[in-house]
Tab-separated table of C-alpha atoms in Angstrom:
chain	number	residue	atom	x	y	z
A	1	MET	CA	-25.143	11.371	-28.748
A	2	LYS	CA	-27.930	13.828	-28.083
A	3	GLU	CA	-27.965	16.900	-30.311
A	4	ILE	CA	-28.120	20.057	-28.201
A	5	THR	CA	-29.114	23.565	-29.302
A	6	LEU	CA	-28.494	26.339	-26.791
A	7	ASN	CA	-29.720	29.919	-26.985
A	8	ILE	CA	-27.180	31.986	-25.048
A	9	VAL	CA	-28.661	35.303	-23.940
A	10	ARG	CA	-26.091	38.097	-23.865
A	11	ARG	CA	-26.804	41.447	-22.217
A	12	TYR	CA	-25.144	43.834	-24.653
A	13	ARG	CA	-24.906	41.728	-27.761
A	14	LYS	CA	-27.164	39.638	-29.942
A	15	ASP	CA	-28.181	36.229	-28.538
A	16	LYS	CA	-25.931	33.400	-29.668
A	17	ILE	CA	-27.153	30.013	-30.914
A	18	ILE	CA	-24.799	27.122	-30.163
A	19	HIS	CA	-25.053	23.577	-31.485
A	20	THR	CA	-23.267	20.802	-29.618
A	21	THR	CA	-23.799	17.249	-28.329
A	22	HIS	CA	-24.070	15.454	-24.995
A	23	PRO	CA	-23.373	11.732	-24.360
A	24	GLU	CA	-26.442	9.631	-23.567
A	25	CYS	CA	-24.723	6.412	-22.454
A	26	TRP	CA	-21.406	5.072	-21.181
A	27	GLU	CA	-20.340	3.969	-24.656
A	28	GLU	CA	-20.331	7.549	-25.939
A	29	LEU	CA	-17.999	8.969	-23.289
A	30	THR	CA	-14.527	10.223	-24.119
A	31	PRO	CA	-11.696	9.468	-21.650
A	32	SER	CA	-11.853	12.985	-20.176
A	33	GLN	CA	-15.638	12.740	-19.809
A	34	PHE	CA	-15.320	9.353	-18.129
A	35	ILE	CA	-12.856	10.789	-15.608
A	36	ALA	CA	-15.199	13.753	-15.064
A	37	LEU	CA	-17.942	11.320	-14.066
A	38	VAL	CA	-15.601	9.769	-11.509
A	39	ARG	CA	-15.297	13.255	-10.051
A	40	VAL	CA	-19.089	13.600	-10.089
A	41	MET	CA	-19.428	10.426	-8.034
A	42	LYS	CA	-16.734	11.652	-5.654
A	43	GLY	CA	-18.506	15.012	-5.349
A	44	ASP	CA	-15.412	17.054	-6.192
A	45	ILE	CA	-16.382	18.741	-9.473
A	46	SER	CA	-18.334	21.947	-10.006
A	47	GLU	CA	-21.491	22.166	-12.078
A	48	ASP	CA	-19.725	24.382	-14.612
A	49	ASP	CA	-16.790	21.968	-14.964
A	50	ILE	CA	-18.996	18.952	-15.641
A	51	LEU	CA	-21.004	20.914	-18.238
A	52	VAL	CA	-17.764	22.026	-19.912
A	53	GLU	CA	-16.654	18.386	-20.196
A	54	MET	CA	-19.980	16.894	-21.300
A	55	LEU	CA	-20.818	19.624	-23.829
A	56	ASP	CA	-17.241	20.343	-24.966
A	57	LEU	CA	-17.816	24.081	-24.575
A	58	PRO	CA	-15.657	26.906	-23.212
A	59	HIS	CA	-16.115	27.990	-19.587
A	60	LYS	CA	-17.286	31.437	-20.678
A	61	THR	CA	-20.155	29.913	-22.661
A	62	VAL	CA	-21.208	27.630	-19.818
A	63	GLU	CA	-21.168	30.542	-17.361
A	64	ASN	CA	-23.904	32.204	-19.443
A	65	LEU	CA	-26.340	29.276	-19.215
A	66	ASP	CA	-29.509	30.080	-17.304
A	67	LEU	CA	-30.989	27.976	-14.472
A	68	TYR	CA	-33.488	26.179	-16.711
A	69	GLN	CA	-30.788	25.213	-19.224
A	70	ARG	CA	-28.586	23.921	-16.400
A	71	TYR	CA	-31.444	21.867	-14.937
A	72	THR	CA	-32.378	20.373	-18.323
A	73	LEU	CA	-28.779	19.497	-19.143
A	74	GLY	CA	-28.287	17.996	-15.687
A	75	GLN	CA	-31.062	15.502	-16.416
A	76	LEU	CA	-28.962	14.077	-19.247
A	77	LEU	CA	-26.552	12.618	-16.677
A	78	GLU	CA	-29.189	10.225	-15.345
A	79	PHE	CA	-27.644	7.415	-17.390
A	80	ILE	CA	-24.774	7.170	-14.888
A	81	GLN	CA	-27.232	5.674	-12.389
A	82	ASN	CA	-27.671	2.736	-14.757
A	83	LYS	CA	-24.562	0.553	-14.786
A	84	ALA	CA	-25.416	-0.976	-18.123
A	85	PRO	CA	-23.339	-3.790	-19.640
A	86	PHE	CA	-20.236	-2.356	-21.263
A	87	ASN	CA	-17.417	-4.507	-22.639
A	88	ARG	CA	-14.519	-2.140	-23.309
A	89	PHE	CA	-12.147	0.234	-21.542
A	90	VAL	CA	-12.648	3.885	-22.431
A	91	ILE	CA	-9.106	5.095	-21.675
A	92	GLN	CA	-7.043	3.479	-24.396
A	93	ASP	CA	-3.525	4.777	-23.711
A	94	ILE	CA	-1.881	5.918	-20.471
A	95	SER	CA	1.882	6.361	-20.211
A	96	GLY	CA	2.407	4.071	-23.190
A	97	LEU	CA	0.221	1.264	-21.797
A	98	LYS	CA	-3.057	-0.007	-23.201
A	99	PRO	CA	-5.914	-2.026	-21.660
A	100	PRO	CA	-7.258	-5.363	-22.938
A	101	GLU	CA	-9.062	-5.536	-26.255
A	102	ASP	CA	-12.834	-5.080	-26.327
A	103	GLY	CA	-14.663	-7.971	-24.698
A	104	LEU	CA	-11.459	-8.977	-22.857
A	105	ASN	CA	-10.563	-10.910	-26.005
A	106	ASP	CA	-6.841	-11.043	-25.226
A	107	VAL	CA	-7.172	-11.791	-21.489
A	108	THR	CA	-6.422	-15.330	-20.332
A	109	PHE	CA	-8.432	-17.024	-17.607
A	110	GLY	CA	-5.390	-16.827	-15.336
A	111	GLU	CA	-5.192	-13.061	-15.801
A	112	PHE	CA	-8.923	-12.683	-15.337
A	113	MET	CA	-8.812	-14.475	-11.982
A	114	TYR	CA	-6.235	-11.972	-10.754
A	115	ILE	CA	-8.102	-8.945	-12.164
A	116	ASP	CA	-11.464	-9.941	-10.750
A	117	THR	CA	-9.997	-10.852	-7.359
A	118	PHE	CA	-8.206	-7.509	-7.082
A	119	TYR	CA	-11.436	-5.759	-8.103
A	120	ALA	CA	-13.348	-7.526	-5.314
A	121	ASP	CA	-10.545	-6.654	-2.881
A	122	TYR	CA	-10.713	-2.991	-3.892
A	123	GLN	CA	-14.508	-2.886	-3.620
A	124	GLN	CA	-14.212	-4.181	-0.079
A	125	SER	CA	-11.219	-2.145	1.096
A	126	ASN	CA	-11.159	0.964	-1.115
A	127	SER	CA	-7.402	0.910	-0.492
A	128	ASN	CA	-4.818	2.378	-2.843
A	129	ASP	CA	-2.751	-0.844	-2.732
A	130	ASP	CA	-5.655	-2.937	-4.016
A	131	LEU	CA	-6.397	-0.300	-6.657
A	132	LEU	CA	-2.779	-0.364	-7.859
A	133	ASN	CA	-2.845	-4.171	-8.045
A	134	LEU	CA	-6.051	-4.062	-10.090
A	135	VAL	CA	-4.808	-1.448	-12.561
A	136	SER	CA	-1.404	-3.122	-12.932
A	137	CYS	CA	-3.106	-6.320	-14.135
A	138	ILE	CA	-5.277	-4.439	-16.639
A	139	TYR	CA	-2.835	-2.009	-18.244
A	140	VAL	CA	0.068	-4.183	-19.353
A	141	ARG	CA	-0.188	-3.998	-23.147
A	142	PRO	CA	2.562	-1.752	-24.613
A	143	ALA	CA	1.072	0.834	-26.971
A	144	LYS	CA	4.022	0.380	-29.369
A	145	THR	CA	3.479	-3.320	-30.043
A	146	GLY	CA	-0.197	-3.588	-29.166
A	147	GLU	CA	0.348	-7.156	-27.976
A	148	ARG	CA	-0.484	-8.246	-24.453
A	149	PRO	CA	2.586	-9.938	-22.881
A	150	GLU	CA	2.382	-13.474	-21.571
A	151	PHE	CA	1.043	-13.472	-18.028
A	152	ASN	CA	3.460	-14.906	-15.453
A	153	GLY	CA	1.464	-14.392	-12.264
A	154	ARG	CA	3.652	-11.546	-11.025
A	155	VAL	CA	2.123	-8.181	-10.175
A	156	ASP	CA	4.312	-5.120	-10.762
A	157	THR	CA	2.712	-1.787	-9.835
A	158	THR	CA	5.735	0.354	-10.726
A	159	ARG	CA	4.478	1.804	-14.019
A	160	VAL	CA	0.848	2.341	-13.009
A	161	LYS	CA	1.966	4.417	-10.029
A	162	THR	CA	2.593	7.147	-12.608
A	163	PHE	CA	-1.137	7.153	-13.467
A	164	HIS	CA	-3.149	9.935	-11.865
A	165	LEU	CA	-5.392	8.734	-9.033
A	166	LEU	CA	-8.494	9.781	-10.987
A	167	GLN	CA	-7.315	7.677	-13.929
A	168	ARG	CA	-6.879	4.650	-11.672
A	169	GLU	CA	-10.322	5.183	-10.134
A	170	ALA	CA	-11.836	5.554	-13.609
A	171	ILE	CA	-10.273	2.239	-14.644
A	172	ALA	CA	-11.789	0.526	-11.611
A	173	MET	CA	-15.205	2.002	-12.372
A	174	ASN	CA	-14.822	0.967	-16.012
A	175	TYR	CA	-14.014	-2.612	-14.995
A	176	GLY	CA	-17.153	-2.573	-12.837
A	177	LEU	CA	-19.183	-1.926	-15.999
A	178	ILE	CA	-17.339	-4.713	-17.816
A	179	ARG	CA	-18.101	-7.045	-14.931
A	180	THR	CA	-21.803	-6.175	-15.299
A	181	TRP	CA	-21.479	-7.240	-18.937
A	182	LEU	CA	-19.861	-10.527	-17.838
A	183	GLU	CA	-22.604	-11.127	-15.275
A	184	GLU	CA	-25.269	-10.781	-17.959
A	185	ALA	CA	-23.337	-12.826	-20.518
A	186	PHE	CA	-22.587	-15.666	-18.060
A	187	PRO	CA	-25.330	-15.525	-15.396
A	188	GLU	CA	-24.646	-19.051	-14.104
A	189	VAL	CA	-21.037	-18.158	-13.301
A	190	PHE	CA	-21.800	-14.849	-11.603
A	191	PRO	CA	-24.730	-15.334	-9.214
A	192	GLN	CA	-26.186	-11.984	-8.214
A	193	GLN	CA	-25.150	-11.958	-4.571
A	194	LYS	CA	-24.811	-8.557	-2.975
A	195	GLU	CA	-24.250	-7.280	0.495
A	196	ALA	CA	-26.630	-4.752	2.026
A	197	SER	CA	-24.125	-2.062	0.967
A	198	GLY	CA	-24.522	-3.100	-2.673
A	199	LYS	CA	-20.936	-4.312	-2.939
A	200	PRO	CA	-20.205	-7.771	-4.378
A	201	GLN	CA	-19.606	-10.378	-1.725
A	202	LYS	CA	-16.068	-11.634	-1.403
A	203	GLN	CA	-15.756	-15.396	-1.068
A	204	SER	CA	-12.980	-16.955	0.969
A	205	ASN	CA	-11.134	-18.652	-1.901
A	206	GLY	CA	-12.969	-17.105	-4.865
A	207	TRP	CA	-11.569	-18.017	-8.260
A	208	ILE	CA	-9.006	-20.449	-6.825
A	209	ASP	CA	-11.848	-22.822	-5.953
A	210	VAL	CA	-13.367	-22.290	-9.392
A	211	TYR	CA	-10.061	-23.023	-11.098
A	212	ASP	CA	-9.574	-26.180	-9.007
A	213	SER	CA	-13.068	-27.374	-9.921
A	214	ILE	CA	-12.330	-26.923	-13.633
A	215	VAL	CA	-8.940	-28.626	-13.557
A	216	GLY	CA	-10.002	-31.420	-11.194
A	217	ASP	CA	-7.674	-34.365	-11.614
A	218	ASP	CA	-6.533	-33.155	-15.038
A	219	LEU	CA	-3.301	-31.683	-13.678
A	220	VAL	CA	-1.472	-32.249	-16.960
A	221	ASN	CA	-3.692	-29.663	-18.636
A	222	ALA	CA	-3.816	-27.223	-15.698
A	223	GLU	CA	-1.615	-24.709	-17.516
A	224	LYS	CA	-3.752	-25.001	-20.626
A	225	TYR	CA	-6.869	-23.858	-18.745
A	226	PHE	CA	-4.886	-21.045	-17.120
A	227	ASN	CA	-3.811	-19.710	-20.531
A	228	MET	CA	-7.126	-20.142	-22.355
A	229	PRO	CA	-9.096	-16.983	-23.271
A	230	CYS	CA	-11.168	-16.067	-20.230
A	231	THR	CA	-14.457	-15.769	-22.123
A	232	GLU	CA	-14.024	-19.295	-23.502
A	233	VAL	CA	-13.573	-20.700	-19.996
A	234	LEU	CA	-16.504	-18.670	-18.658
A	235	ARG	CA	-18.696	-19.873	-21.521
A	236	TYR	CA	-17.686	-23.471	-20.761
A	237	MET	CA	-18.428	-22.993	-17.065
A	238	ASN	CA	-21.798	-21.371	-17.791
A	239	LYS	CA	-22.761	-24.325	-19.971
A	240	LYS	CA	-21.644	-26.899	-17.382
A	241	VAL	CA	-23.635	-25.281	-14.569
A	242	LYS	CA	-26.754	-25.352	-16.743
A	243	GLU	CA	-26.194	-29.013	-17.645
A	244	ASN	CA	-25.658	-29.986	-14.002
A	245	ARG	CA	-28.861	-28.243	-12.984
A	246	LYS	CA	-30.823	-30.171	-15.617
A	247	LYS	CA	-29.319	-33.471	-14.423
A	248	LYS	CA	-30.424	-32.770	-10.855
A	249	LYS	CA	-33.975	-32.234	-12.037
């Protein structure tokens, strides 16, 4: 966090010195700040509102900032242009539901295939249905038990429909950062293919083809691969692609 000292000039009273902080990276954002950045990207938040969120100051204080202070503070938001690798969900509890553990540690490969496919669908369509499907596969861990239930391949959007739209959009943006982390951690599995628009390309069969290539003729153990931790399977795949490339040379 960046330490901030503000000199607030007041017309009829003595100037006021305020000490506060401002996040410098995605990791330092609170849930409300993360949602505020979604609003920034949508263009539906005022300058005062974003400063209130980022600095954790009252509206009256922010209203007294001069133009130079506003400009300088605005520069601190440049980090949002850099989608740096980030392996956790910022919003940890919505309506009694929690996201996966940091690093997707409790997500199986079967779940991951669904999550990543719905994310690609949403990136392409920007539809509310695809967004609901994505969020419903991410927020399934009851806050009371803290344990992620066994994945059965069914997608139920009932509970996540109670989430505010901004919360759902924040979750999608958050997963985009996690996917950047996965791309850097397993570069052989996630080739950097982008459309001219900057959106990830959607392949016809996506992870179904990948799953079939892993299982191959080993149908007896198909369920085992499906229920393995996703990062273990991705690490295995990354290693195999490297080994195959060396063999071809």
